[in-house]
PDB file of C-alpha atoms in Angstrom:
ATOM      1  CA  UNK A 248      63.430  98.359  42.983  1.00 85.00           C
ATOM      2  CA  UNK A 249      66.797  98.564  41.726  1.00 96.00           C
ATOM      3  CA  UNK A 250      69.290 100.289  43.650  1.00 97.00           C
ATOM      4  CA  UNK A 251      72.536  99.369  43.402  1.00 98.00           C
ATOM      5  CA  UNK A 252      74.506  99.134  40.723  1.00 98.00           C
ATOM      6  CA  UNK A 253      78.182  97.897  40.031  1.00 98.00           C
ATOM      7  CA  UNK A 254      80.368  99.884  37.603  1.00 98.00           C
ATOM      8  CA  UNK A 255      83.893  97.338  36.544  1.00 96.00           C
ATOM      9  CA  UNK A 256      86.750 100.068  35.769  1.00 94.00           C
ATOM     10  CA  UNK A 257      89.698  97.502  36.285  1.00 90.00           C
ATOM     11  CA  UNK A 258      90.932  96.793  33.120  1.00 85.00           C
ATOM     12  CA  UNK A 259      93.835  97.674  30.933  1.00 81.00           C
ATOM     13  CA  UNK A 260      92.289  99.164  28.253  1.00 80.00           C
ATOM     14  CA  UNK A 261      95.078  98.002  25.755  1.00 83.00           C
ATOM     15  CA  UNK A 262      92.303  99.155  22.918  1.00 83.00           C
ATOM     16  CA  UNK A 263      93.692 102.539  24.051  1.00 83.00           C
ATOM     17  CA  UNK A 264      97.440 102.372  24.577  1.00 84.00           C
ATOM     18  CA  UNK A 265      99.581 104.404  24.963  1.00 89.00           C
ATOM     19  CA  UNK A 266      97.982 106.903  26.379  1.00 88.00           C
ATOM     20  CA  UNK A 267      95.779 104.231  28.792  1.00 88.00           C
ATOM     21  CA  UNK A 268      98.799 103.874  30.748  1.00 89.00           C
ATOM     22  CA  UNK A 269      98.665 107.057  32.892  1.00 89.00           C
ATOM     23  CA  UNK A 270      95.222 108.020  31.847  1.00 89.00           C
ATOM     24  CA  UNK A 271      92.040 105.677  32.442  1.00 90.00           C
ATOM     25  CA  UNK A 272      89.770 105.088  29.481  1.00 92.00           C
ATOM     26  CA  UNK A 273      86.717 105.970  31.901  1.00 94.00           C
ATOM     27  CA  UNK A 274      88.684 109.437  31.968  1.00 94.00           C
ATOM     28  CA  UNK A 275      88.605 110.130  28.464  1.00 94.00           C
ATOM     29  CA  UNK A 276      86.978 113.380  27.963  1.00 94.00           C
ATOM     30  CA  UNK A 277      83.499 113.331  25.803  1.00 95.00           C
ATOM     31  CA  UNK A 278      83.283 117.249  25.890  1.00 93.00           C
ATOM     32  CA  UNK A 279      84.371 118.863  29.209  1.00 91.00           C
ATOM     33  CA  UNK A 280      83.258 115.518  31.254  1.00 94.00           C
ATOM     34  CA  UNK A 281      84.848 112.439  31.484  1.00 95.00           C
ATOM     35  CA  UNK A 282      82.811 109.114  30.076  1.00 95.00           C
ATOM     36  CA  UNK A 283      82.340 107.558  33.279  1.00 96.00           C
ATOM     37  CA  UNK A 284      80.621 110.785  34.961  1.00 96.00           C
ATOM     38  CA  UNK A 285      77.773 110.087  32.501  1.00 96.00           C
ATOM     39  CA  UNK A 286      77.640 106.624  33.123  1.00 97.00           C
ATOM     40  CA  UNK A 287      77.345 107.546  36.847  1.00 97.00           C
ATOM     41  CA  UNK A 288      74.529 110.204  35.537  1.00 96.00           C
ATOM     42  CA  UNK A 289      72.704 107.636  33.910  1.00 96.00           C
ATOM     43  CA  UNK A 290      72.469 105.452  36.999  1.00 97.00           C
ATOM     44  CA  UNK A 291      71.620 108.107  39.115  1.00 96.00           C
ATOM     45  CA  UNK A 292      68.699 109.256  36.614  1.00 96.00           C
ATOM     46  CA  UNK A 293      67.561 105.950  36.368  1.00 96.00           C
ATOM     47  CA  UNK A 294      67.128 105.550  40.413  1.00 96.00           C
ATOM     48  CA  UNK A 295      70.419 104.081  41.169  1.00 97.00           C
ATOM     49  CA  UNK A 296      71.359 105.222  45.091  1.00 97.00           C
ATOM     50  CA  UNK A 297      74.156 102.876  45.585  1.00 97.00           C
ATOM     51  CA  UNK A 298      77.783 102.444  43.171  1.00 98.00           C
ATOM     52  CA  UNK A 299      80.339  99.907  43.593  1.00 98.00           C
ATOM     53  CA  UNK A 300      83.114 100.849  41.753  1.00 97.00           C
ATOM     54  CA  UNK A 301      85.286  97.945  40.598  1.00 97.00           C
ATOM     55  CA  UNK A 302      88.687  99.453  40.298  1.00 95.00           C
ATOM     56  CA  UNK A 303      92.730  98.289  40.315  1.00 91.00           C
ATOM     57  CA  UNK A 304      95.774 100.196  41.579  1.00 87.00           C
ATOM     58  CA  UNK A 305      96.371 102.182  38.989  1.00 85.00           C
ATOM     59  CA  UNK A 306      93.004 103.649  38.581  1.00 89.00           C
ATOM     60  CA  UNK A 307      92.923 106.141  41.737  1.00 90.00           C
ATOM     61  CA  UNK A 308      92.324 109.262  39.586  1.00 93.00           C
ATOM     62  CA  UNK A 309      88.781 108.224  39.224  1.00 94.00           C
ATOM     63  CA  UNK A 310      88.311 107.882  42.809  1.00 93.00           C
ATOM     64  CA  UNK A 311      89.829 111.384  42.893  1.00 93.00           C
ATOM     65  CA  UNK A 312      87.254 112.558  40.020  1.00 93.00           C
ATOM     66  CA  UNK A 313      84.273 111.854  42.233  1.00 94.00           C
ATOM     67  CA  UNK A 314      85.911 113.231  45.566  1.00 90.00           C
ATOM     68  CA  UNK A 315      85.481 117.092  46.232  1.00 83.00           C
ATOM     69  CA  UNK A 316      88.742 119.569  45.963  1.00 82.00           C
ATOM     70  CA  UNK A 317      87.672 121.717  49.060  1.00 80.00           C
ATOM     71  CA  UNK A 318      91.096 123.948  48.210  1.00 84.00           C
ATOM     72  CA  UNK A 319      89.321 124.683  44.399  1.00 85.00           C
ATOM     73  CA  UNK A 320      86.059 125.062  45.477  1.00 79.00           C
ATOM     74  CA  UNK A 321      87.223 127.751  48.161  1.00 85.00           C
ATOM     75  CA  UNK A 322      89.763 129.100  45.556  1.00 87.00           C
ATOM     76  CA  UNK A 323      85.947 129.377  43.211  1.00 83.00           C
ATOM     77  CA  UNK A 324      84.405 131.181  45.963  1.00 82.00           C
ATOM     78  CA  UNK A 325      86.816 133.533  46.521  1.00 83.00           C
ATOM     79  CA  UNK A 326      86.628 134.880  42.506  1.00 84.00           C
ATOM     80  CA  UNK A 327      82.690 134.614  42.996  1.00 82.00           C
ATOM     81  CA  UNK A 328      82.643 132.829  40.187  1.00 83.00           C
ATOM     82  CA  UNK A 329      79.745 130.881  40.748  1.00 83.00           C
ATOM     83  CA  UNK A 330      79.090 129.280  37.410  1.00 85.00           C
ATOM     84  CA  UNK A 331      81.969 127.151  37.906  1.00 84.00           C
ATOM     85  CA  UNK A 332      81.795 125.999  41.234  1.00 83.00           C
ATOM     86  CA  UNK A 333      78.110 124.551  39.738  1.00 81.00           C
ATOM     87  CA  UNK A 334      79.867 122.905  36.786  1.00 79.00           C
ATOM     88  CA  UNK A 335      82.360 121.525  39.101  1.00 79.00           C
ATOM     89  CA  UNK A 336      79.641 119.251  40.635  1.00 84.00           C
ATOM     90  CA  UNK A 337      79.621 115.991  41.165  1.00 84.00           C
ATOM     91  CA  UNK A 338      77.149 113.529  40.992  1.00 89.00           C
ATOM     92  CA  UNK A 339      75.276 113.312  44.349  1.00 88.00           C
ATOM     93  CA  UNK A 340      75.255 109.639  44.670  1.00 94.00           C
ATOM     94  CA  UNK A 341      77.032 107.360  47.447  1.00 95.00           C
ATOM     95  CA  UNK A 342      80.175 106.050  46.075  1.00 96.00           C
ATOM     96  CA  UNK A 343      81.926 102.806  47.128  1.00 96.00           C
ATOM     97  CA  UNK A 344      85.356 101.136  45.990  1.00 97.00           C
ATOM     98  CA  UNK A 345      87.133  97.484  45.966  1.00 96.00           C
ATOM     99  CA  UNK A 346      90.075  97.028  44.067  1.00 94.00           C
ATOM    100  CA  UNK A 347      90.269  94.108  41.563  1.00 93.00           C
ATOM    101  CA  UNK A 348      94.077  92.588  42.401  1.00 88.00           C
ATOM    102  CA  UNK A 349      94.605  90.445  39.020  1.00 85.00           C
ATOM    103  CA  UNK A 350      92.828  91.454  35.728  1.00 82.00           C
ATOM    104  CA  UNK A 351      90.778  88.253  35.652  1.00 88.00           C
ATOM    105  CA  UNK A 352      87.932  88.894  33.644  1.00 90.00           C
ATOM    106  CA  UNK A 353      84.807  90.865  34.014  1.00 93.00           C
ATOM    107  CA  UNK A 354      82.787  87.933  35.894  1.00 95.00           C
ATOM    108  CA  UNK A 355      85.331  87.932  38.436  1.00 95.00           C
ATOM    109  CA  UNK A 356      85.373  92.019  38.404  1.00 96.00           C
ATOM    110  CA  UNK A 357      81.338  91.618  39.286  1.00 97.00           C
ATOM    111  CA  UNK A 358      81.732  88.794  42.138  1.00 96.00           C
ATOM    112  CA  UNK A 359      83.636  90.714  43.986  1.00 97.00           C
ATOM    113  CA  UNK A 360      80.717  92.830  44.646  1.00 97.00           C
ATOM    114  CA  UNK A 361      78.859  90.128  46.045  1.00 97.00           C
ATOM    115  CA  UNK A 362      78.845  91.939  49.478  1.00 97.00           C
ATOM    116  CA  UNK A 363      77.779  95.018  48.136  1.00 98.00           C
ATOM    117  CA  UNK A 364      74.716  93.801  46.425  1.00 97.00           C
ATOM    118  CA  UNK A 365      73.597  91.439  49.089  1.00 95.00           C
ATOM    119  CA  UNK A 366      70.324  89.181  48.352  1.00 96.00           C
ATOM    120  CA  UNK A 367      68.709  92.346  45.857  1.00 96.00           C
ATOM    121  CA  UNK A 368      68.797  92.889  42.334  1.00 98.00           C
ATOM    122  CA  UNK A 369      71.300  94.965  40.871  1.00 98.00           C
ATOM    123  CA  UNK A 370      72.615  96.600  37.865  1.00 98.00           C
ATOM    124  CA  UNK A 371      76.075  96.465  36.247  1.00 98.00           C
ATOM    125  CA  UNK A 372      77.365  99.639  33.565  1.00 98.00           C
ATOM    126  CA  UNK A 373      79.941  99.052  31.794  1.00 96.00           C
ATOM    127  CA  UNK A 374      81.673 102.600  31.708  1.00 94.00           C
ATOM    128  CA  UNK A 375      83.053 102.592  28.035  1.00 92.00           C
ATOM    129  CA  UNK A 376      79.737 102.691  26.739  1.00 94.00           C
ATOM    130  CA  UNK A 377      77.898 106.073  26.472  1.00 96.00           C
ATOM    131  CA  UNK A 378      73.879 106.143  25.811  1.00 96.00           C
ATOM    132  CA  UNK A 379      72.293 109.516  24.726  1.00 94.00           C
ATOM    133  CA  UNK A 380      68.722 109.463  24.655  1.00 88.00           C
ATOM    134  CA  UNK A 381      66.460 112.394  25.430  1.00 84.00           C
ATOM    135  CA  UNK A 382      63.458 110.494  26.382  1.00 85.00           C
ATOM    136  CA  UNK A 383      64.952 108.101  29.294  1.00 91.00           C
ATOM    137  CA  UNK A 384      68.167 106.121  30.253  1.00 95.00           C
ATOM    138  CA  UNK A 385      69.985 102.648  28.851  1.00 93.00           C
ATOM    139  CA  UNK A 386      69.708 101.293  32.124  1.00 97.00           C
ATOM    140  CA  UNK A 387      66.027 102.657  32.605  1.00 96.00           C
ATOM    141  CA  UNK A 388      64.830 100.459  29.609  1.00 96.00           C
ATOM    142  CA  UNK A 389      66.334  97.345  31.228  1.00 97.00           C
ATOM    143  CA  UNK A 390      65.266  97.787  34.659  1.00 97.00           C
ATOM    144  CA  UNK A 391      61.176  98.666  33.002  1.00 96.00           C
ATOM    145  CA  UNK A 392      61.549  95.409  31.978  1.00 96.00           C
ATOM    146  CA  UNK A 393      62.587  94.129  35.213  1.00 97.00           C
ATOM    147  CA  UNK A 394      59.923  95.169  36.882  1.00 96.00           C
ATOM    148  CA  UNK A 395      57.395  92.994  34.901  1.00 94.00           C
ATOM    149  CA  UNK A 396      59.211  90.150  34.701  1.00 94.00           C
ATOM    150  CA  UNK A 397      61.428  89.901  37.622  1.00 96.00           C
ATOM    151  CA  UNK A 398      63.925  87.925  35.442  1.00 96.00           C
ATOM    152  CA  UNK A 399      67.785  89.401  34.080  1.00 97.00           C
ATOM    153  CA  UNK A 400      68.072  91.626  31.461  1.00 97.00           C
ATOM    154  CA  UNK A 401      70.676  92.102  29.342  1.00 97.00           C
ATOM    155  CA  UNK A 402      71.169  96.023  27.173  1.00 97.00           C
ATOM    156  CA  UNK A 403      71.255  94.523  23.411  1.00 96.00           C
ATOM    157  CA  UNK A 404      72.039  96.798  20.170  1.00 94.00           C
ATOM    158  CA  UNK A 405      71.974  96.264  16.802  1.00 91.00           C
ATOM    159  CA  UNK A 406      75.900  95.742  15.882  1.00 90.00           C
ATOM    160  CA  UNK A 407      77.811  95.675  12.113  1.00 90.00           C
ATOM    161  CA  UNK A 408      78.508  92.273  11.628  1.00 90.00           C
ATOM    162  CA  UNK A 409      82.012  92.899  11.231  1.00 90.00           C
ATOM    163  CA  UNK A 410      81.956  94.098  14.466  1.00 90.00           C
ATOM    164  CA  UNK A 411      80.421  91.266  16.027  1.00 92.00           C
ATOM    165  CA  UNK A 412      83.829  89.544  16.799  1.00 91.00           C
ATOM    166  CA  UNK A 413      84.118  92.072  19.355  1.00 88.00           C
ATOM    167  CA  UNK A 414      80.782  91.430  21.540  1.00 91.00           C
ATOM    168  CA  UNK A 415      78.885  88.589  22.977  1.00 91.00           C
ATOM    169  CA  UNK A 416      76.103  87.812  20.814  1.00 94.00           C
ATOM    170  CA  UNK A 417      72.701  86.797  21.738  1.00 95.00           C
ATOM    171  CA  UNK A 418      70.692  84.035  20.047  1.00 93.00           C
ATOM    172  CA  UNK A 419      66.774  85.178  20.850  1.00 93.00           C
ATOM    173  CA  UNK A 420      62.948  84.967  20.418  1.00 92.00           C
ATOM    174  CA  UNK A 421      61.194  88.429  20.028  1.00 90.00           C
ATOM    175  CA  UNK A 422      58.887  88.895  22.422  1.00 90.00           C
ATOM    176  CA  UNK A 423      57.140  92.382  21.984  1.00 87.00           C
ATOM    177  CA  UNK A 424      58.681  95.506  20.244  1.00 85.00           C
ATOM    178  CA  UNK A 425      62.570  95.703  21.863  1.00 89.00           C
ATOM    179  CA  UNK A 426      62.240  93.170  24.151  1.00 93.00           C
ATOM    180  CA  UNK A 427      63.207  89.273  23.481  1.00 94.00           C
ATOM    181  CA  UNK A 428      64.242  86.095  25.323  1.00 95.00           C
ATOM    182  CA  UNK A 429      67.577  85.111  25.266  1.00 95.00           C
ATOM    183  CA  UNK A 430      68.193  81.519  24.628  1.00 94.00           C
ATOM    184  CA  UNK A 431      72.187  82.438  24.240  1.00 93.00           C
ATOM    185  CA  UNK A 432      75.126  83.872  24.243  1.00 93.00           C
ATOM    186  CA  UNK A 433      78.211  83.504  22.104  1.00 91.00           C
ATOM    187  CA  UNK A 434      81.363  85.229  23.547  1.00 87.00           C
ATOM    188  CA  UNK A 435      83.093  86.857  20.428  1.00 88.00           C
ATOM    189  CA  UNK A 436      81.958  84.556  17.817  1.00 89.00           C
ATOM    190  CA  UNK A 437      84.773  84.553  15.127  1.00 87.00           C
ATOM    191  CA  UNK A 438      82.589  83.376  12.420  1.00 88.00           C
ATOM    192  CA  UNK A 439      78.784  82.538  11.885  1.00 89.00           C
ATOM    193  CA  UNK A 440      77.125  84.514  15.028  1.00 91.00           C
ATOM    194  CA  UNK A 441      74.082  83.459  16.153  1.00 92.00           C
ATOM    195  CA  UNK A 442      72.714  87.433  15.229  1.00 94.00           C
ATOM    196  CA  UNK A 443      73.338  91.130  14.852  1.00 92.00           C
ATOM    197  CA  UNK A 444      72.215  91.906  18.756  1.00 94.00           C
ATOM    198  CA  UNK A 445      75.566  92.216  20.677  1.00 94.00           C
ATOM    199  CA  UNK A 446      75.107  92.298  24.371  1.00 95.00           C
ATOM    200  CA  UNK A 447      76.517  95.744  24.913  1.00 92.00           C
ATOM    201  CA  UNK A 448      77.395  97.207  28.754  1.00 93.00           C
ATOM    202  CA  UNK A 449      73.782  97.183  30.607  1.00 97.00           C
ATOM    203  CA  UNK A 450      72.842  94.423  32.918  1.00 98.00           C
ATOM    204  CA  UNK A 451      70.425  93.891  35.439  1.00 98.00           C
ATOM    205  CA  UNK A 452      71.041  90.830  37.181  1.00 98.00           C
ATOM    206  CA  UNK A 453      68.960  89.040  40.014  1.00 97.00           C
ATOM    207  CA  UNK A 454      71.860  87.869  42.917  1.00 97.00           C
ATOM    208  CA  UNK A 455      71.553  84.430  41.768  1.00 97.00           C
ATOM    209  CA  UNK A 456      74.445  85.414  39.211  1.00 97.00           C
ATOM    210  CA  UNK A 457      77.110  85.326  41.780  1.00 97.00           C
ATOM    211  CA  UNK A 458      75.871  81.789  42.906  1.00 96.00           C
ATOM    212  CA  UNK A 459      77.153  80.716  38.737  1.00 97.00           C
ATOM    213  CA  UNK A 460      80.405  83.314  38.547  1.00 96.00           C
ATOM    214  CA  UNK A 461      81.715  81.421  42.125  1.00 95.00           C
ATOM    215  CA  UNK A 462      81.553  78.190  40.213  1.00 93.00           C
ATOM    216  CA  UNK A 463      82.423  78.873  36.472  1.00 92.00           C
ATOM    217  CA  UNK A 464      86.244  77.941  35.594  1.00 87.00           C
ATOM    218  CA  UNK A 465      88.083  80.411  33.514  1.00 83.00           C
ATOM    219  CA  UNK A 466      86.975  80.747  29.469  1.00 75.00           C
ATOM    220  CA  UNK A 467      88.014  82.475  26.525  1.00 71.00           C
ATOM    221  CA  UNK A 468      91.504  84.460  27.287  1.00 72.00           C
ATOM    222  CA  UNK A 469      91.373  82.696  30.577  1.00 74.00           C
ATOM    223  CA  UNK A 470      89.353  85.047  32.409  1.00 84.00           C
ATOM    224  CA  UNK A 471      86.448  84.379  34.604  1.00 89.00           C
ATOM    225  CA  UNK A 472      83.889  84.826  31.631  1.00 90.00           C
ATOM    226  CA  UNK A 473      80.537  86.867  32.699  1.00 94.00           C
ATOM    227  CA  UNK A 474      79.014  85.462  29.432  1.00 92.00           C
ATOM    228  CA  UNK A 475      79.906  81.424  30.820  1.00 93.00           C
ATOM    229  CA  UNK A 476      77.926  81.936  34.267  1.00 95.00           C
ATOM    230  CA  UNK A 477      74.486  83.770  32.194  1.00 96.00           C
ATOM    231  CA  UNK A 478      74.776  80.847  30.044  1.00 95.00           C
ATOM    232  CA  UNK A 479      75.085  78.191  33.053  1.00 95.00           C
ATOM    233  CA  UNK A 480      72.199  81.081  34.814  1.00 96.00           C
ATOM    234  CA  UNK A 481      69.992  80.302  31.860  1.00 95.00           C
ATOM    235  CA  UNK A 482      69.698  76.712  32.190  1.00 93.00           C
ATOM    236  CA  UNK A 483      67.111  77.542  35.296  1.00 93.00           C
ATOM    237  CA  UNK A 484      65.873  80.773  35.037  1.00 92.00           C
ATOM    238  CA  UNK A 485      64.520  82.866  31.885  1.00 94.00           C
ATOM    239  CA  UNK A 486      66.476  85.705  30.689  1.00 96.00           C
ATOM    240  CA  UNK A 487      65.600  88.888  28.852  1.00 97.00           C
ATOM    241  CA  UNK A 488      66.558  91.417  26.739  1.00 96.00           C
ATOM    242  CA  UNK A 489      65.896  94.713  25.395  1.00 96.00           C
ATOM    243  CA  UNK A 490      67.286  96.318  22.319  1.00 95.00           C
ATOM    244  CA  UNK A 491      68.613  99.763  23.368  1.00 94.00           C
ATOM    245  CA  UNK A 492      67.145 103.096  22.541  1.00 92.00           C
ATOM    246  CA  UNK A 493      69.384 105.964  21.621  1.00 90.00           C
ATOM    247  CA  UNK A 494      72.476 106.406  21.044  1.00 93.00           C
ATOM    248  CA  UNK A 495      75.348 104.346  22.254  1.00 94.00           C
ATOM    249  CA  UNK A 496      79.255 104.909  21.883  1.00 95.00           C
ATOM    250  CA  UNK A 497      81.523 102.535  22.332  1.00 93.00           C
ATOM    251  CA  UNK A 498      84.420 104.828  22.913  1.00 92.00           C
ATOM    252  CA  UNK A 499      87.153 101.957  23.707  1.00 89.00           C
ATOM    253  CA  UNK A 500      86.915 102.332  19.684  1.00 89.00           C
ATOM    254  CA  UNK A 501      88.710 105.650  18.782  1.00 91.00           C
ATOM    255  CA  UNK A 502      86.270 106.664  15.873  1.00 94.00           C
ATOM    256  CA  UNK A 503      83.502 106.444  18.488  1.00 94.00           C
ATOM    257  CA  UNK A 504      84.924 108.319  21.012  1.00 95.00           C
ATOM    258  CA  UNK A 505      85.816 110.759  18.282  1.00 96.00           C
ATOM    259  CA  UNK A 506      82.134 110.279  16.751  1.00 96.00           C
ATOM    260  CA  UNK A 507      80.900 110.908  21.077  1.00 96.00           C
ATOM    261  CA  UNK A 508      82.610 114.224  21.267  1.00 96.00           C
ATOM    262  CA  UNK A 509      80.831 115.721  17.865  1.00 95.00           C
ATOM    263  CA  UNK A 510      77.324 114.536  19.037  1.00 94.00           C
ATOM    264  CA  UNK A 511      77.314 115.770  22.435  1.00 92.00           C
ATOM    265  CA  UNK A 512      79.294 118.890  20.760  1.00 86.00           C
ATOM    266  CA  UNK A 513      75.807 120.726  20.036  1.00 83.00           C
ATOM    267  CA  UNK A 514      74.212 120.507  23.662  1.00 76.00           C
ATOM    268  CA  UNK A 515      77.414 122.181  24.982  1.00 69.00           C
ATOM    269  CA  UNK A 516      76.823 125.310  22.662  1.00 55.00           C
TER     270      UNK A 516
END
């Protein structure tokens, strides 16, 4: 039912400077792949067939990433050395881009894939957060949940509360096991949140969300606010969530990424 999904790569990532200024945080490596290649494996395993990347100008090395090198592969067959040519796969999944001209907020980053998604439901990844799970996908929970309801999910996780600050933060009704209704959101609540479930980077949205993003005016940090149009959304339609499975890395924080690379460090062995 779900096949699209959009994946926002536009921003600065000023969590990571200096080093985000030549290199994209989706490029930072978590073992010998970059973050957002298992992002774009999670979609994929989860029955995503279409990817919108949202990207700006300086982000063309991941649009390189996902294209093939015909000069290496040949160079690969040549030596015979087929083990490498098979690691040097990419995803098999169609690939679109549209560049994001100002950096004006992750609701705006998602409207401009209005086009792309059409009058369907789609999915949105965040690509600084990594889910490990051995059983299914992040996104697979949300769009289970989709399927039953028919109504938006949002990817929740159990967060520090000193953390919270950094998230938006859901205020919900438990429905059954992992699964809740979100009454709503608080966008980086600097004191007294609402919870500890922070609204982390899974989404599956019916279209109706770009109806809300078009009208919203710009919120906290003066950016086009994703969290202002669900909250708007939720005035006529139910939402849902789904605490997360797994294990999830937020690797725009440096101890995660570090704490990324010594998980997956054992399944590379």
């Amino acid at each position: 039912m779900i096949k699209k999904a959009i994946i926002p790569a536009a921003g600065y990532g000023t969590r990571g400077l200096p080093i985000t200024k030549v290199v994209p945080k989706e490029l930072f490596p978590i073992g010998v792949k970059p973050a957002i290649h298992y992002v774009v494996e999670e979609a994929l395993a989860s029955g995503i067939e279409e990817i919108l990347f949202i990207v700006s100008q300086s982000k063309n090395l991941i649009a390189d990433y996902f294209d093939r090198s015909l000069e290496l592969e040949a160079f690969l067959e040549k030596k015979q050395s087929t083990h490498l040519l098979e690691k040097n796969k990419i995803p098999d999944i169609h690939i679109q881009y549209i560049r994001q001209p100002y950096a004006k907020g992750l609701g705006d980053a998602i409207l401009l894939g209005k086009n792309f998604v059409g009058n369907e439901p789609f999915a949105v990844l965040l690509p600084d957060e990594i889910i490990f799970d051995k059983e299914t996908t992040g996104l697979n929970q949300l769009i289970k949940v989709y399927e039953k309801h028919k109504k938006s999910v949002l990817g929740l996780y159990e967060v520090e509360k000193h953390l919270l600050s950094n998230y938006g933060v859901v205020k919900s009704k438990k429905i059954k096991n992992e699964i809740s209704k979100v009454i709503s959101i608080v966008e980086k609540p600097a004191k007294n949140p609402p919870s500890n479930l922070a609204v982390i980077g899974r989404y599956v949205f019916n279209p109706e969300i770009f109806s809300y993003l078009e009208r919203i005016t710009p919120g906290v940090g003066y950016e086009i606010q994703l969290t202002d149009a669900i909250n708007e959304m939720m005035e006529t339609e139910n939402f849902f969530g789904t605490t997360i499975l797994g294990k999830r890395f937020d690797i725009s924080r440096f101890e995660e990424f570090l704490a990324a690379n010594q998980y997956i460090q054992p399944f590379m062995e």
